[in-house]
Coordinates of C-alpha atoms in Angstrom, one line a residue:
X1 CA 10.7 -4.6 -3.2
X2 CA 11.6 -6.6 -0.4
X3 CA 14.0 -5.9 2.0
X4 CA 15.8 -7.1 5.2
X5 CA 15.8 -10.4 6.8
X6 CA 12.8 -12.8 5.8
X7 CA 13.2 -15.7 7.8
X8 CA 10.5 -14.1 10.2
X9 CA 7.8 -16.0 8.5
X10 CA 5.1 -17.1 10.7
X11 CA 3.9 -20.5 8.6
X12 CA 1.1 -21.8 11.1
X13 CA -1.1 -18.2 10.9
X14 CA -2.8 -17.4 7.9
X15 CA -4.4 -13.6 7.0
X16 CA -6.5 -12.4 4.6
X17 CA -5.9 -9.4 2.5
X18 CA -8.5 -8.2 -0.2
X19 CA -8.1 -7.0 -3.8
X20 CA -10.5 -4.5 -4.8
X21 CA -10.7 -4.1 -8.6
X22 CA -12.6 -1.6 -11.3
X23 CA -13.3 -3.6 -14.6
X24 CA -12.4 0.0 -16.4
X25 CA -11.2 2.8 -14.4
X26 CA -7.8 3.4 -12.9
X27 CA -7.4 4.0 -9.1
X28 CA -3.9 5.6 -9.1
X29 CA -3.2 8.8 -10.2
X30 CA -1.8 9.6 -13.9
X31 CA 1.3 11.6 -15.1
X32 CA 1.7 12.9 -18.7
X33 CA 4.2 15.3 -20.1
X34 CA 2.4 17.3 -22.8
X35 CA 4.3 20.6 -24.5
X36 CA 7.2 20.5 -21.5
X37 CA 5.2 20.6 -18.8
X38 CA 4.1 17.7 -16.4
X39 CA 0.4 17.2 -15.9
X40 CA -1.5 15.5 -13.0
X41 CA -4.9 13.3 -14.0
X42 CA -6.7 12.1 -10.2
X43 CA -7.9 9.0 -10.1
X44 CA -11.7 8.8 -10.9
X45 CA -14.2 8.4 -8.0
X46 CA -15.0 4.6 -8.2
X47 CA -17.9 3.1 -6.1
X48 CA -18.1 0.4 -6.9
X49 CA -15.7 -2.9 -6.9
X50 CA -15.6 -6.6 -7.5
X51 CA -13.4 -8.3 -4.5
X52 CA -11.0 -11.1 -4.0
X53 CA -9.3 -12.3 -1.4
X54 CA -5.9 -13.8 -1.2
X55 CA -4.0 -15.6 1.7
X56 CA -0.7 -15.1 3.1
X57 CA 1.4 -16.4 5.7
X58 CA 4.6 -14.0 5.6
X59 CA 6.5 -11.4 4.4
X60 CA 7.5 -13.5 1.5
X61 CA 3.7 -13.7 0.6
X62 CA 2.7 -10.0 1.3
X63 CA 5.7 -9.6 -1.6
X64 CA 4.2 -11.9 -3.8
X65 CA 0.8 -10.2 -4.0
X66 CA 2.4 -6.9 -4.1
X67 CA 4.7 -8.1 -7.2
X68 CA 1.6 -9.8 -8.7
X69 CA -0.5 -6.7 -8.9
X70 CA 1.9 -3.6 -9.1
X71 CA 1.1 -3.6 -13.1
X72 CA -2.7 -3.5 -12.8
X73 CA -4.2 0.2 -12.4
X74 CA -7.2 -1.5 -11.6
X75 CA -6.7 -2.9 -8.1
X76 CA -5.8 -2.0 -4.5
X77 CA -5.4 -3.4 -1.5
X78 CA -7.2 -3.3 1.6
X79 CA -7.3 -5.0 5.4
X80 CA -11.3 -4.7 5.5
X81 CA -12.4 -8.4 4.7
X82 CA -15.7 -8.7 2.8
X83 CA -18.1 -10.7 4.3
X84 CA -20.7 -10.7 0.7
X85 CA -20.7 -14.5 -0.7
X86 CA -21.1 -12.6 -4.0
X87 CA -18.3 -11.1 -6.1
X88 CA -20.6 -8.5 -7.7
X89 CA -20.2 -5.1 -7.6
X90 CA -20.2 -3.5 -4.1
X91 CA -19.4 -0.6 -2.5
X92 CA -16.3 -0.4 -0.3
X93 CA -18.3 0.3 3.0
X94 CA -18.3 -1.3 6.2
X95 CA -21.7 -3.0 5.7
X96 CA -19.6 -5.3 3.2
X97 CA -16.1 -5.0 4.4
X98 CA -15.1 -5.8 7.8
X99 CA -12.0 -6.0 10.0
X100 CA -11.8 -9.1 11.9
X101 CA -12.5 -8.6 15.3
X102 CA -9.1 -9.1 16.6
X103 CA -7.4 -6.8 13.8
X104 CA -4.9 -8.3 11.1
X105 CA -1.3 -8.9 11.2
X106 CA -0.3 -6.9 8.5
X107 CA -0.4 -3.1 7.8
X108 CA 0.8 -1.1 4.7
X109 CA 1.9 2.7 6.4
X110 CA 1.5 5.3 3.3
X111 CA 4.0 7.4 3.7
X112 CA 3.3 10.7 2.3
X113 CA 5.7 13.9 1.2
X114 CA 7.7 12.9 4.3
X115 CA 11.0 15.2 5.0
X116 CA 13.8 13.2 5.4
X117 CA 17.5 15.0 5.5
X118 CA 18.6 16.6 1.8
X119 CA 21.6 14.4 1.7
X120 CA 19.5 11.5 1.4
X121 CA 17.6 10.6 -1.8
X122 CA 14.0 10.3 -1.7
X123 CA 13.7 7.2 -3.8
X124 CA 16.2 5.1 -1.6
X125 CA 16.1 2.0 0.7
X126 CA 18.5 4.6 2.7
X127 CA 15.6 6.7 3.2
X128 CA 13.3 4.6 3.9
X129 CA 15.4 3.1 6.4
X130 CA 16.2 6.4 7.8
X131 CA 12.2 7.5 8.4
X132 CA 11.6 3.6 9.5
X133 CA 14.7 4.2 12.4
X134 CA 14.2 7.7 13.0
X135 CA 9.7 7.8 13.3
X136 CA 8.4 4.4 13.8
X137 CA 8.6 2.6 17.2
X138 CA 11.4 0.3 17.9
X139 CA 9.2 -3.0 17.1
X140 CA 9.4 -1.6 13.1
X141 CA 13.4 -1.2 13.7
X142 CA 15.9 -4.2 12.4
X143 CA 12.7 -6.3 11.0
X144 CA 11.5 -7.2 7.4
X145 CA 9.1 -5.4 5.4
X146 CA 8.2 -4.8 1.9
X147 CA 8.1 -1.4 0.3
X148 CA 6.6 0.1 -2.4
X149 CA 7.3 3.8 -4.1
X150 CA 4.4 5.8 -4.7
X151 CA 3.5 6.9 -8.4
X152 CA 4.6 10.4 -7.7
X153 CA 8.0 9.3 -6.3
X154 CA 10.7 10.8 -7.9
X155 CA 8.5 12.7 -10.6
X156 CA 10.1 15.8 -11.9
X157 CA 8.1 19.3 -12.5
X158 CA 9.5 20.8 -16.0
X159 CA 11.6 23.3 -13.5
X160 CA 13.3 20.2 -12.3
X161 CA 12.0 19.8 -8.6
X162 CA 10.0 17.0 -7.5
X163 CA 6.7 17.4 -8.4
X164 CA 5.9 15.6 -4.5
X165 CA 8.7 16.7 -2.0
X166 CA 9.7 14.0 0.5
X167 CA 9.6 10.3 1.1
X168 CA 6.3 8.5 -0.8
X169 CA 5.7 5.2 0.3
X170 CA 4.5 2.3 0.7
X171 CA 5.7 0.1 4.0
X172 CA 4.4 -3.3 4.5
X173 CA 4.9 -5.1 7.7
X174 CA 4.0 -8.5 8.9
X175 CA 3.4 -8.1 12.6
X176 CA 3.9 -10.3 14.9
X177 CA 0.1 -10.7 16.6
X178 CA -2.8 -9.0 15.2
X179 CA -3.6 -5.3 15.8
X180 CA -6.8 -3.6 15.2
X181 CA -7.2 -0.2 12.8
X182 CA -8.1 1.7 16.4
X183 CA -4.6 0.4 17.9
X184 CA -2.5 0.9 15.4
X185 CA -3.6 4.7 14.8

């Protein structure tokens, strides 16, 4: 989901993000309900990935892709750019991904099991914009981004509480200069 204003769109600068992909295995973890209880499958430990790059200019585009792939299991999404002219199998290390020596301008922040006040609904745009105003720097306030709830969001134990307290997920910003991994931890 989008939200906020996206006229920030930055049309003359074009990043890379890359897709990695399993042909078979999942990389998300599974839910199942079985006899009244909710069960937990991890994902499998995948090595090895095919790769695909896509370009984007904006918010509007970091949407798209996110839209785009948000039914495949198969595929994340990473800021590493791979630098092997062949789309075989490789493994996700930094002998074949990369990050551009001046950084990217885009980052997804997982947010994970974060607390945010009980009156508040953990699956909201009002929590997310609470956590993005109350714990991010200012340059993260009043802008656009794109969000995206985790699979555990708003998953319920058979006794009726969250199986994952707190806000999960996804933020995607589109920054406005590029920013290595080491500066934006």
């Amino acid at each position: 989901m989008i939200n906020k204003n996206t006229n920030c769109n930055n049309i003359y600068n074009i990043e890379n993000v890359t897709i990695l992909q399993h042909k078979r295995k999942y990389l998300h973890k599974k839910f199942y309900f079985e006899n009244g209880k909710v069960y937990v499958k991890k994902f499998p430990n995948v090595k090895y990935f095919e790769s695909f790059t896509y370009n984007f200019s904006s918010i509007t585009d970091i949407w798209d892709i996110i839209d785009e792939l948000s039914n495949n299991n198969t595929v994340a999404i990473i800021r590493g750019i791979n630098n092997n002219s062949e789309n075989h199998y490789i493994q996700k290390t930094k002998e074949y991904f990369f990050e551009p020596p001046n950084g990217s301008e885009w980052v997804m922040l997982d947010v994970d099991g974060f607390e945010i006040p009980e009156n508040i609904d953990n699956c909201s745009t009002e929590g997310i914009e609470y956590f993005i105003e109350n714990h991010l720097p200012t340059e993260f306030c009043d802008t656009s981004y794109v969000y995206q709830f985790s699979n555990s969001a708003g998953i319920l134990k058979e006794n009726g509480k969250l199986f994952k307290d707190g806000l999960v997920v996804h933020l995607y910003f589109y920054l406005n200069k590029k920013l290595t991994n080491f500066q934006l931890k």
